[in-house]
């Protein structure tokens, strides 16, 4: 784990997602597949690029995917009720990327959308039963460059997620339903510089500034009750790391230090349901 680079949330490691780099010419792909449980999927992509000069290149990448499945019953037979149904799945995603490179410099603009709906395996009165849905939009602008032993990059990103959940249940034969609605917004800026020394390995240093915000609540359909919550988290970080390798990178020694300043504010909770209504009001910032 490289927690100096990625923070305490990456103690178990990190996942780096890389979209395909556009290639010269025009390239297209389509894939169709299916499986059990009435599972079917289609994915298509189109990419291309052109050389503007000897060292300059302009390219694009477009893709889309649709996946649906009737799902399966996850509960063991002895725990099933008359309201137990299959856990269905319906998701789709779209990606658009524009890339420009000029010698050692590369600038890329990426947009991704992901829409996912998953059944929770129980249906009482609602048309689709209990389910969760994520609708996410993500935009990032990135600059990368390399010169001799130096590499550096800067990236800004913005993400908004609309989260919804339908919850229904029976309590002593009384039907209850409430919908969870939540808007989550994250944006930030990251910048890093890497220098490969001749004898002391690679030094990396950079900054990481982020802000996350949530505005959510529960809307009850079978009673006048409501629950609302919100808050903002802002963090600013700086780090330094050194990695020394021996025997063709088979043995690596990494040491790093990271400083984080984190602040929570604009927090609020409001509930009409006991005992949670005892906590109503603004939350202390820290």
PDB file of C-alpha atoms in Angstrom:
ATOM      1  CA  UNK A   1       0.000   0.000   0.000  1.00  0.00           C
ATOM      2  CA  UNK A   2       1.134   3.541  -0.796  1.00  0.00           C
ATOM      3  CA  UNK A   3      -0.839   5.513   1.782  1.00  0.00           C
ATOM      4  CA  UNK A   4       1.568   8.453   1.509  1.00  0.00           C
ATOM      5  CA  UNK A   5       0.375   8.952  -2.083  1.00  0.00           C
ATOM      6  CA  UNK A   6      -3.321   8.142  -1.688  1.00  0.00           C
ATOM      7  CA  UNK A   7      -4.173   8.731   1.970  1.00  0.00           C
ATOM      8  CA  UNK A   8      -5.284   6.526   4.854  1.00  0.00           C
ATOM      9  CA  UNK A   9      -8.260   5.250   2.855  1.00  0.00           C
ATOM     10  CA  UNK A  10      -5.865   3.288   0.618  1.00  0.00           C
ATOM     11  CA  UNK A  11      -4.194   1.183   3.309  1.00  0.00           C
ATOM     12  CA  UNK A  12      -5.327  -1.949   1.485  1.00  0.00           C
ATOM     13  CA  UNK A  13      -4.110  -0.649  -1.885  1.00  0.00           C
ATOM     14  CA  UNK A  14      -5.634   1.343  -4.713  1.00  0.00           C
ATOM     15  CA  UNK A  15      -7.385   0.722  -8.026  1.00  0.00           C
ATOM     16  CA  UNK A  16      -6.197   2.684 -11.056  1.00  0.00           C
ATOM     17  CA  UNK A  17      -8.701   2.765 -13.935  1.00  0.00           C
ATOM     18  CA  UNK A  18      -7.204   3.570 -17.338  1.00  0.00           C
ATOM     19  CA  UNK A  19      -9.376   4.100 -20.406  1.00  0.00           C
ATOM     20  CA  UNK A  20      -8.032   3.061 -23.778  1.00  0.00           C
ATOM     21  CA  UNK A  21      -5.727   5.481 -25.584  1.00  0.00           C
ATOM     22  CA  UNK A  22      -7.069   6.448 -29.029  1.00  0.00           C
ATOM     23  CA  UNK A  23      -5.119   5.007 -31.956  1.00  0.00           C
ATOM     24  CA  UNK A  24      -4.582   6.518 -35.454  1.00  0.00           C
ATOM     25  CA  UNK A  25      -7.307   5.856 -37.992  1.00  0.00           C
ATOM     26  CA  UNK A  26     -10.862   4.813 -37.197  1.00  0.00           C
ATOM     27  CA  UNK A  27     -11.581   1.769 -35.025  1.00  0.00           C
ATOM     28  CA  UNK A  28     -14.938   0.264 -34.070  1.00  0.00           C
ATOM     29  CA  UNK A  29     -15.963  -2.595 -31.798  1.00  0.00           C
ATOM     30  CA  UNK A  30     -19.252  -4.255 -30.908  1.00  0.00           C
ATOM     31  CA  UNK A  31     -19.821  -7.120 -28.501  1.00  0.00           C
ATOM     32  CA  UNK A  32     -23.009  -9.032 -27.660  1.00  0.00           C
ATOM     33  CA  UNK A  33     -23.260 -11.764 -25.070  1.00  0.00           C
ATOM     34  CA  UNK A  34     -25.771 -13.509 -22.875  1.00  0.00           C
ATOM     35  CA  UNK A  35     -26.054 -16.074 -20.110  1.00  0.00           C
ATOM     36  CA  UNK A  36     -28.288 -17.742 -17.594  1.00  0.00           C
ATOM     37  CA  UNK A  37     -30.984 -15.877 -15.660  1.00  0.00           C
ATOM     38  CA  UNK A  38     -31.905 -14.036 -18.868  1.00  0.00           C
ATOM     39  CA  UNK A  39     -28.657 -12.070 -18.692  1.00  0.00           C
ATOM     40  CA  UNK A  40     -27.774 -10.056 -21.808  1.00  0.00           C
ATOM     41  CA  UNK A  41     -25.300  -7.333 -22.605  1.00  0.00           C
ATOM     42  CA  UNK A  42     -24.229  -5.124 -25.509  1.00  0.00           C
ATOM     43  CA  UNK A  43     -21.115  -2.954 -25.622  1.00  0.00           C
ATOM     44  CA  UNK A  44     -19.957  -0.744 -28.489  1.00  0.00           C
ATOM     45  CA  UNK A  45     -17.002   1.580 -28.936  1.00  0.00           C
ATOM     46  CA  UNK A  46     -15.640   3.924 -31.572  1.00  0.00           C
ATOM     47  CA  UNK A  47     -12.205   5.529 -31.473  1.00  0.00           C
ATOM     48  CA  UNK A  48      -9.839   7.275 -33.804  1.00  0.00           C
ATOM     49  CA  UNK A  49      -7.170   9.865 -34.193  1.00  0.00           C
ATOM     50  CA  UNK A  50      -5.029  11.799 -36.603  1.00  0.00           C
ATOM     51  CA  UNK A  51      -1.468  13.113 -36.577  1.00  0.00           C
ATOM     52  CA  UNK A  52      -1.490  16.899 -36.850  1.00  0.00           C
ATOM     53  CA  UNK A  53       2.291  16.981 -37.315  1.00  0.00           C
ATOM     54  CA  UNK A  54       5.298  14.842 -36.503  1.00  0.00           C
ATOM     55  CA  UNK A  55       4.861  15.205 -32.726  1.00  0.00           C
ATOM     56  CA  UNK A  56       1.232  16.289 -32.367  1.00  0.00           C
ATOM     57  CA  UNK A  57      -1.707  13.887 -32.180  1.00  0.00           C
ATOM     58  CA  UNK A  58      -5.455  14.396 -31.684  1.00  0.00           C
ATOM     59  CA  UNK A  59      -7.692  11.464 -30.785  1.00  0.00           C
ATOM     60  CA  UNK A  60     -11.084  10.522 -29.388  1.00  0.00           C
ATOM     61  CA  UNK A  61     -12.741   7.523 -27.762  1.00  0.00           C
ATOM     62  CA  UNK A  62     -16.497   6.786 -27.368  1.00  0.00           C
ATOM     63  CA  UNK A  63     -18.099   3.761 -25.760  1.00  0.00           C
ATOM     64  CA  UNK A  64     -21.363   2.535 -24.316  1.00  0.00           C
ATOM     65  CA  UNK A  65     -22.492  -0.583 -22.436  1.00  0.00           C
ATOM     66  CA  UNK A  66     -25.882  -2.012 -21.457  1.00  0.00           C
ATOM     67  CA  UNK A  67     -26.288  -4.963 -19.081  1.00  0.00           C
ATOM     68  CA  UNK A  68     -29.533  -6.504 -17.829  1.00  0.00           C
ATOM     69  CA  UNK A  69     -30.322  -9.619 -15.841  1.00  0.00           C
ATOM     70  CA  UNK A  70     -33.415 -11.086 -14.186  1.00  0.00           C
ATOM     71  CA  UNK A  71     -31.145 -12.073 -11.308  1.00  0.00           C
ATOM     72  CA  UNK A  72     -31.606 -14.815  -8.740  1.00  0.00           C
ATOM     73  CA  UNK A  73     -33.112 -15.462  -5.310  1.00  0.00           C
ATOM     74  CA  UNK A  74     -30.317 -15.018  -2.817  1.00  0.00           C
ATOM     75  CA  UNK A  75     -32.128 -16.096   0.373  1.00  0.00           C
ATOM     76  CA  UNK A  76     -31.941 -19.741   1.501  1.00  0.00           C
ATOM     77  CA  UNK A  77     -35.242 -21.551   1.054  1.00  0.00           C
ATOM     78  CA  UNK A  78     -35.998 -21.662   4.787  1.00  0.00           C
ATOM     79  CA  UNK A  79     -35.827 -17.839   4.998  1.00  0.00           C
ATOM     80  CA  UNK A  80     -38.043 -17.062   2.021  1.00  0.00           C
ATOM     81  CA  UNK A  81     -41.429 -15.386   2.389  1.00  0.00           C
ATOM     82  CA  UNK A  82     -44.352 -14.801  -0.013  1.00  0.00           C
ATOM     83  CA  UNK A  83     -42.641 -11.491  -0.849  1.00  0.00           C
ATOM     84  CA  UNK A  84     -39.252 -12.934  -1.821  1.00  0.00           C
ATOM     85  CA  UNK A  85     -38.329 -12.241  -5.460  1.00  0.00           C
ATOM     86  CA  UNK A  86     -35.242 -12.311  -7.644  1.00  0.00           C
ATOM     87  CA  UNK A  87     -32.532  -9.659  -7.250  1.00  0.00           C
ATOM     88  CA  UNK A  88     -32.601  -8.061 -10.698  1.00  0.00           C
ATOM     89  CA  UNK A  89     -29.888  -5.945 -12.325  1.00  0.00           C
ATOM     90  CA  UNK A  90     -30.063  -3.147 -14.905  1.00  0.00           C
ATOM     91  CA  UNK A  91     -27.082  -0.928 -15.700  1.00  0.00           C
ATOM     92  CA  UNK A  92     -25.674   1.175 -18.511  1.00  0.00           C
ATOM     93  CA  UNK A  93     -22.604   3.363 -18.934  1.00  0.00           C
ATOM     94  CA  UNK A  94     -21.209   5.833 -21.464  1.00  0.00           C
ATOM     95  CA  UNK A  95     -17.664   7.175 -21.891  1.00  0.00           C
ATOM     96  CA  UNK A  96     -16.309  10.011 -24.044  1.00  0.00           C
ATOM     97  CA  UNK A  97     -12.634  10.964 -24.149  1.00  0.00           C
ATOM     98  CA  UNK A  98     -10.712  13.595 -26.092  1.00  0.00           C
ATOM     99  CA  UNK A  99      -6.901  13.484 -26.132  1.00  0.00           C
ATOM    100  CA  UNK A 100      -4.246  15.853 -27.462  1.00  0.00           C
ATOM    101  CA  UNK A 101      -0.506  15.185 -27.288  1.00  0.00           C
ATOM    102  CA  UNK A 102       2.422  17.354 -28.329  1.00  0.00           C
ATOM    103  CA  UNK A 103       5.735  15.590 -27.823  1.00  0.00           C
ATOM    104  CA  UNK A 104       6.105  14.812 -24.092  1.00  0.00           C
ATOM    105  CA  UNK A 105       2.925  16.734 -23.193  1.00  0.00           C
ATOM    106  CA  UNK A 106      -0.530  15.124 -23.098  1.00  0.00           C
ATOM    107  CA  UNK A 107      -3.886  16.693 -22.239  1.00  0.00           C
ATOM    108  CA  UNK A 108      -7.042  14.588 -21.929  1.00  0.00           C
ATOM    109  CA  UNK A 109     -10.678  15.401 -21.174  1.00  0.00           C
ATOM    110  CA  UNK A 110     -12.879  12.539 -19.984  1.00  0.00           C
ATOM    111  CA  UNK A 111     -16.611  12.258 -19.283  1.00  0.00           C
ATOM    112  CA  UNK A 112     -18.256   9.144 -17.873  1.00  0.00           C
ATOM    113  CA  UNK A 113     -21.840   8.367 -16.898  1.00  0.00           C
ATOM    114  CA  UNK A 114     -22.926   5.281 -14.995  1.00  0.00           C
ATOM    115  CA  UNK A 115     -26.538   4.322 -14.209  1.00  0.00           C
ATOM    116  CA  UNK A 116     -27.165   1.261 -12.069  1.00  0.00           C
ATOM    117  CA  UNK A 117     -30.346  -0.213 -10.594  1.00  0.00           C
ATOM    118  CA  UNK A 118     -30.346  -3.332  -8.414  1.00  0.00           C
ATOM    119  CA  UNK A 119     -33.284  -5.170  -6.884  1.00  0.00           C
ATOM    120  CA  UNK A 120     -33.028  -6.079  -3.206  1.00  0.00           C
ATOM    121  CA  UNK A 121     -34.956  -9.351  -3.410  1.00  0.00           C
ATOM    122  CA  UNK A 122     -38.252  -8.347  -1.778  1.00  0.00           C
ATOM    123  CA  UNK A 123     -41.498  -7.051  -3.287  1.00  0.00           C
ATOM    124  CA  UNK A 124     -44.603  -6.207  -1.262  1.00  0.00           C
ATOM    125  CA  UNK A 125     -46.588  -3.452  -2.999  1.00  0.00           C
ATOM    126  CA  UNK A 126     -44.141  -1.334  -5.010  1.00  0.00           C
ATOM    127  CA  UNK A 127     -44.028  -2.153  -8.723  1.00  0.00           C
ATOM    128  CA  UNK A 128     -40.305  -3.086  -8.662  1.00  0.00           C
ATOM    129  CA  UNK A 129     -40.069  -3.944  -4.994  1.00  0.00           C
ATOM    130  CA  UNK A 130     -37.110  -2.820  -2.924  1.00  0.00           C
ATOM    131  CA  UNK A 131     -34.222  -1.502  -5.002  1.00  0.00           C
ATOM    132  CA  UNK A 132     -31.193   0.809  -5.077  1.00  0.00           C
ATOM    133  CA  UNK A 133     -30.202   3.122  -7.922  1.00  0.00           C
ATOM    134  CA  UNK A 134     -26.995   5.059  -8.635  1.00  0.00           C
ATOM    135  CA  UNK A 135     -26.804   7.693 -11.376  1.00  0.00           C
ATOM    136  CA  UNK A 136     -23.243   9.047 -11.562  1.00  0.00           C
ATOM    137  CA  UNK A 137     -21.634  11.704 -13.764  1.00  0.00           C
ATOM    138  CA  UNK A 138     -17.851  12.139 -13.731  1.00  0.00           C
ATOM    139  CA  UNK A 139     -15.635  14.678 -15.548  1.00  0.00           C
ATOM    140  CA  UNK A 140     -11.857  14.966 -15.345  1.00  0.00           C
ATOM    141  CA  UNK A 141      -9.243  17.123 -17.067  1.00  0.00           C
ATOM    142  CA  UNK A 142      -5.683  15.794 -16.904  1.00  0.00           C
ATOM    143  CA  UNK A 143      -2.270  17.038 -17.980  1.00  0.00           C
ATOM    144  CA  UNK A 144       0.801  14.771 -18.131  1.00  0.00           C
ATOM    145  CA  UNK A 145       4.387  15.355 -19.221  1.00  0.00           C
ATOM    146  CA  UNK A 146       7.823  13.737 -19.028  1.00  0.00           C
ATOM    147  CA  UNK A 147      11.308  15.089 -19.608  1.00  0.00           C
ATOM    148  CA  UNK A 148      14.502  13.129 -18.996  1.00  0.00           C
ATOM    149  CA  UNK A 149      14.250  11.856 -15.400  1.00  0.00           C
ATOM    150  CA  UNK A 150      11.202  13.988 -14.557  1.00  0.00           C
ATOM    151  CA  UNK A 151       7.505  13.096 -14.803  1.00  0.00           C
ATOM    152  CA  UNK A 152       4.648  15.262 -13.615  1.00  0.00           C
ATOM    153  CA  UNK A 153       0.896  15.422 -13.854  1.00  0.00           C
ATOM    154  CA  UNK A 154      -2.019  17.585 -12.732  1.00  0.00           C
ATOM    155  CA  UNK A 155      -5.668  16.559 -12.655  1.00  0.00           C
ATOM    156  CA  UNK A 156      -8.949  18.197 -11.743  1.00  0.00           C
ATOM    157  CA  UNK A 157     -12.187  16.248 -11.395  1.00  0.00           C
ATOM    158  CA  UNK A 158     -15.872  16.709 -10.641  1.00  0.00           C
ATOM    159  CA  UNK A 159     -18.369  13.985  -9.790  1.00  0.00           C
ATOM    160  CA  UNK A 160     -22.053  14.095  -8.899  1.00  0.00           C
ATOM    161  CA  UNK A 161     -24.055  11.060  -7.855  1.00  0.00           C
ATOM    162  CA  UNK A 162     -27.825  10.861  -7.507  1.00  0.00           C
ATOM    163  CA  UNK A 163     -28.637   7.993  -5.162  1.00  0.00           C
ATOM    164  CA  UNK A 164     -32.126   6.572  -4.637  1.00  0.00           C
ATOM    165  CA  UNK A 165     -33.457   3.672  -2.615  1.00  0.00           C
ATOM    166  CA  UNK A 166     -36.966   2.330  -2.189  1.00  0.00           C
ATOM    167  CA  UNK A 167     -37.587   0.602   1.136  1.00  0.00           C
ATOM    168  CA  UNK A 168     -40.832  -1.180   2.021  1.00  0.00           C
ATOM    169  CA  UNK A 169     -41.600  -3.519   4.901  1.00  0.00           C
ATOM    170  CA  UNK A 170     -44.323  -5.048   7.062  1.00  0.00           C
ATOM    171  CA  UNK A 171     -44.308  -4.372  10.800  1.00  0.00           C
ATOM    172  CA  UNK A 172     -46.956  -6.359  12.655  1.00  0.00           C
ATOM    173  CA  UNK A 173     -48.972  -6.501   9.429  1.00  0.00           C
ATOM    174  CA  UNK A 174     -48.656  -2.731   8.995  1.00  0.00           C
ATOM    175  CA  UNK A 175     -47.200  -1.656   5.672  1.00  0.00           C
ATOM    176  CA  UNK A 176     -44.450   0.998   5.677  1.00  0.00           C
ATOM    177  CA  UNK A 177     -42.630   2.556   2.754  1.00  0.00           C
ATOM    178  CA  UNK A 178     -40.031   5.319   2.488  1.00  0.00           C
ATOM    179  CA  UNK A 179     -37.773   6.540  -0.318  1.00  0.00           C
ATOM    180  CA  UNK A 180     -34.169   7.543   0.277  1.00  0.00           C
ATOM    181  CA  UNK A 181     -32.933  10.363  -1.978  1.00  0.00           C
ATOM    182  CA  UNK A 182     -29.399  11.684  -1.802  1.00  0.00           C
ATOM    183  CA  UNK A 183     -27.211  13.964  -3.925  1.00  0.00           C
ATOM    184  CA  UNK A 184     -23.468  13.484  -3.434  1.00  0.00           C
ATOM    185  CA  UNK A 185     -20.952  15.864  -4.976  1.00  0.00           C
ATOM    186  CA  UNK A 186     -17.165  15.489  -5.046  1.00  0.00           C
ATOM    187  CA  UNK A 187     -14.530  17.609  -6.754  1.00  0.00           C
ATOM    188  CA  UNK A 188     -10.823  18.138  -6.320  1.00  0.00           C
ATOM    189  CA  UNK A 189      -7.379  18.811  -7.712  1.00  0.00           C
ATOM    190  CA  UNK A 190      -4.316  16.554  -7.594  1.00  0.00           C
ATOM    191  CA  UNK A 191      -0.782  17.317  -8.701  1.00  0.00           C
ATOM    192  CA  UNK A 192       2.321  15.139  -8.469  1.00  0.00           C
ATOM    193  CA  UNK A 193       5.963  15.245  -9.562  1.00  0.00           C
ATOM    194  CA  UNK A 194       8.266  12.222  -9.889  1.00  0.00           C
ATOM    195  CA  UNK A 195      12.046  12.297 -10.212  1.00  0.00           C
ATOM    196  CA  UNK A 196      14.151   9.210 -10.966  1.00  0.00           C
ATOM    197  CA  UNK A 197      17.586   9.545  -9.387  1.00  0.00           C
ATOM    198  CA  UNK A 198      20.602   7.534 -10.442  1.00  0.00           C
ATOM    199  CA  UNK A 199      21.287   5.860  -7.085  1.00  0.00           C
ATOM    200  CA  UNK A 200      18.505   6.802  -4.654  1.00  0.00           C
ATOM    201  CA  UNK A 201      15.433   5.547  -6.466  1.00  0.00           C
ATOM    202  CA  UNK A 202      12.346   7.573  -7.350  1.00  0.00           C
ATOM    203  CA  UNK A 203      11.165  10.579  -5.367  1.00  0.00           C
ATOM    204  CA  UNK A 204       7.503  11.603  -5.577  1.00  0.00           C
ATOM    205  CA  UNK A 205       5.854  14.647  -4.064  1.00  0.00           C
ATOM    206  CA  UNK A 206       2.587  16.472  -4.598  1.00  0.00           C
ATOM    207  CA  UNK A 207      -0.633  17.986  -3.261  1.00  0.00           C
ATOM    208  CA  UNK A 208      -4.200  16.721  -3.037  1.00  0.00           C
ATOM    209  CA  UNK A 209      -7.193  19.031  -2.410  1.00  0.00           C
ATOM    210  CA  UNK A 210     -10.737  17.663  -2.254  1.00  0.00           C
ATOM    211  CA  UNK A 211     -14.269  18.548  -1.242  1.00  0.00           C
ATOM    212  CA  UNK A 212     -17.217  16.233  -0.770  1.00  0.00           C
ATOM    213  CA  UNK A 213     -20.810  17.136   0.039  1.00  0.00           C
ATOM    214  CA  UNK A 214     -24.006  15.196   0.661  1.00  0.00           C
ATOM    215  CA  UNK A 215     -27.620  16.412   0.734  1.00  0.00           C
ATOM    216  CA  UNK A 216     -30.020  13.600   1.483  1.00  0.00           C
ATOM    217  CA  UNK A 217     -33.157  12.519   3.224  1.00  0.00           C
ATOM    218  CA  UNK A 218     -35.868   9.914   3.705  1.00  0.00           C
ATOM    219  CA  UNK A 219     -39.367  10.590   2.415  1.00  0.00           C
ATOM    220  CA  UNK A 220     -42.061   8.401   3.999  1.00  0.00           C
ATOM    221  CA  UNK A 221     -44.944   7.448   1.706  1.00  0.00           C
ATOM    222  CA  UNK A 222     -47.143   5.877   4.383  1.00  0.00           C
ATOM    223  CA  UNK A 223     -46.744   8.535   7.118  1.00  0.00           C
ATOM    224  CA  UNK A 224     -45.939  12.264   7.395  1.00  0.00           C
ATOM    225  CA  UNK A 225     -42.428  11.551   8.759  1.00  0.00           C
ATOM    226  CA  UNK A 226     -39.290  12.965   7.142  1.00  0.00           C
ATOM    227  CA  UNK A 227     -35.561  12.712   7.724  1.00  0.00           C
ATOM    228  CA  UNK A 228     -32.986  15.128   6.261  1.00  0.00           C
ATOM    229  CA  UNK A 229     -29.214  15.206   6.545  1.00  0.00           C
ATOM    230  CA  UNK A 230     -26.388  17.162   4.954  1.00  0.00           C
ATOM    231  CA  UNK A 231     -22.720  17.994   5.426  1.00  0.00           C
ATOM    232  CA  UNK A 232     -19.468  18.971   3.729  1.00  0.00           C
ATOM    233  CA  UNK A 233     -15.957  17.572   4.089  1.00  0.00           C
ATOM    234  CA  UNK A 234     -12.907  19.502   2.840  1.00  0.00           C
ATOM    235  CA  UNK A 235      -9.358  18.146   2.884  1.00  0.00           C
ATOM    236  CA  UNK A 236      -5.962  19.497   1.831  1.00  0.00           C
ATOM    237  CA  UNK A 237      -2.946  17.195   1.724  1.00  0.00           C
ATOM    238  CA  UNK A 238       0.728  17.173   0.832  1.00  0.00           C
ATOM    239  CA  UNK A 239       3.038  14.172   0.559  1.00  0.00           C
ATOM    240  CA  UNK A 240       6.598  13.020  -0.119  1.00  0.00           C
ATOM    241  CA  UNK A 241       7.626   9.470  -0.974  1.00  0.00           C
ATOM    242  CA  UNK A 242      10.802   7.671  -1.992  1.00  0.00           C
ATOM    243  CA  UNK A 243      11.058   4.186  -3.526  1.00  0.00           C
ATOM    244  CA  UNK A 244      14.380   2.369  -3.912  1.00  0.00           C
ATOM    245  CA  UNK A 245      14.521  -0.850  -5.955  1.00  0.00           C
ATOM    246  CA  UNK A 246      17.067  -3.641  -6.316  1.00  0.00           C
ATOM    247  CA  UNK A 247      17.448  -6.751  -8.504  1.00  0.00           C
ATOM    248  CA  UNK A 248      15.395  -5.404 -11.430  1.00  0.00           C
ATOM    249  CA  UNK A 249      12.573  -4.109  -9.191  1.00  0.00           C
ATOM    250  CA  UNK A 250      12.113  -7.465  -7.431  1.00  0.00           C
ATOM    251  CA  UNK A 251      12.937  -5.885  -4.065  1.00  0.00           C
ATOM    252  CA  UNK A 252      11.465  -2.458  -3.265  1.00  0.00           C
ATOM    253  CA  UNK A 253      11.819  -0.273  -0.203  1.00  0.00           C
ATOM    254  CA  UNK A 254       9.269   2.561   0.122  1.00  0.00           C
ATOM    255  CA  UNK A 255       9.200   5.330   2.716  1.00  0.00           C
ATOM    256  CA  UNK A 256       6.788   8.251   2.752  1.00  0.00           C
ATOM    257  CA  UNK A 257       5.223  10.994   4.805  1.00  0.00           C
ATOM    258  CA  UNK A 258       1.832  12.667   4.321  1.00  0.00           C
ATOM    259  CA  UNK A 259       0.097  15.603   5.993  1.00  0.00           C
ATOM    260  CA  UNK A 260      -3.688  16.012   5.902  1.00  0.00           C
ATOM    261  CA  UNK A 261      -5.860  18.880   7.088  1.00  0.00           C
ATOM    262  CA  UNK A 262      -9.536  17.831   7.171  1.00  0.00           C
ATOM    263  CA  UNK A 263     -12.563  19.937   8.067  1.00  0.00           C
ATOM    264  CA  UNK A 264     -16.232  19.011   8.388  1.00  0.00           C
ATOM    265  CA  UNK A 265     -18.864  21.753   8.372  1.00  0.00           C
ATOM    266  CA  UNK A 266     -22.346  22.741   7.190  1.00  0.00           C
ATOM    267  CA  UNK A 267     -23.640  19.582   8.833  1.00  0.00           C
ATOM    268  CA  UNK A 268     -27.324  19.279   9.669  1.00  0.00           C
ATOM    269  CA  UNK A 269     -29.764  16.573  10.703  1.00  0.00           C
ATOM    270  CA  UNK A 270     -33.535  16.849  11.029  1.00  0.00           C
ATOM    271  CA  UNK A 271     -35.905  14.012  11.879  1.00  0.00           C
ATOM    272  CA  UNK A 272     -39.521  13.741  12.944  1.00  0.00           C
ATOM    273  CA  UNK A 273     -38.958  10.195  14.236  1.00  0.00           C
ATOM    274  CA  UNK A 274     -38.042   9.443  17.856  1.00  0.00           C
ATOM    275  CA  UNK A 275     -35.390   9.014  19.176  1.00  0.00           C
ATOM    276  CA  UNK A 276     -33.529  10.557  16.218  1.00  0.00           C
ATOM    277  CA  UNK A 277     -35.351  13.880  16.623  1.00  0.00           C
ATOM    278  CA  UNK A 278     -33.285  14.424  19.773  1.00  0.00           C
ATOM    279  CA  UNK A 279     -30.281  15.104  17.528  1.00  0.00           C
ATOM    280  CA  UNK A 280     -31.986  17.714  15.325  1.00  0.00           C
ATOM    281  CA  UNK A 281     -30.038  20.819  14.414  1.00  0.00           C
ATOM    282  CA  UNK A 282     -26.630  21.859  13.139  1.00  0.00           C
ATOM    283  CA  UNK A 283     -23.711  19.504  13.678  1.00  0.00           C
ATOM    284  CA  UNK A 284     -20.501  20.753  15.249  1.00  0.00           C
ATOM    285  CA  UNK A 285     -17.747  21.441  12.755  1.00  0.00           C
ATOM    286  CA  UNK A 286     -14.188  20.271  13.267  1.00  0.00           C
TER     287      UNK A 286
END
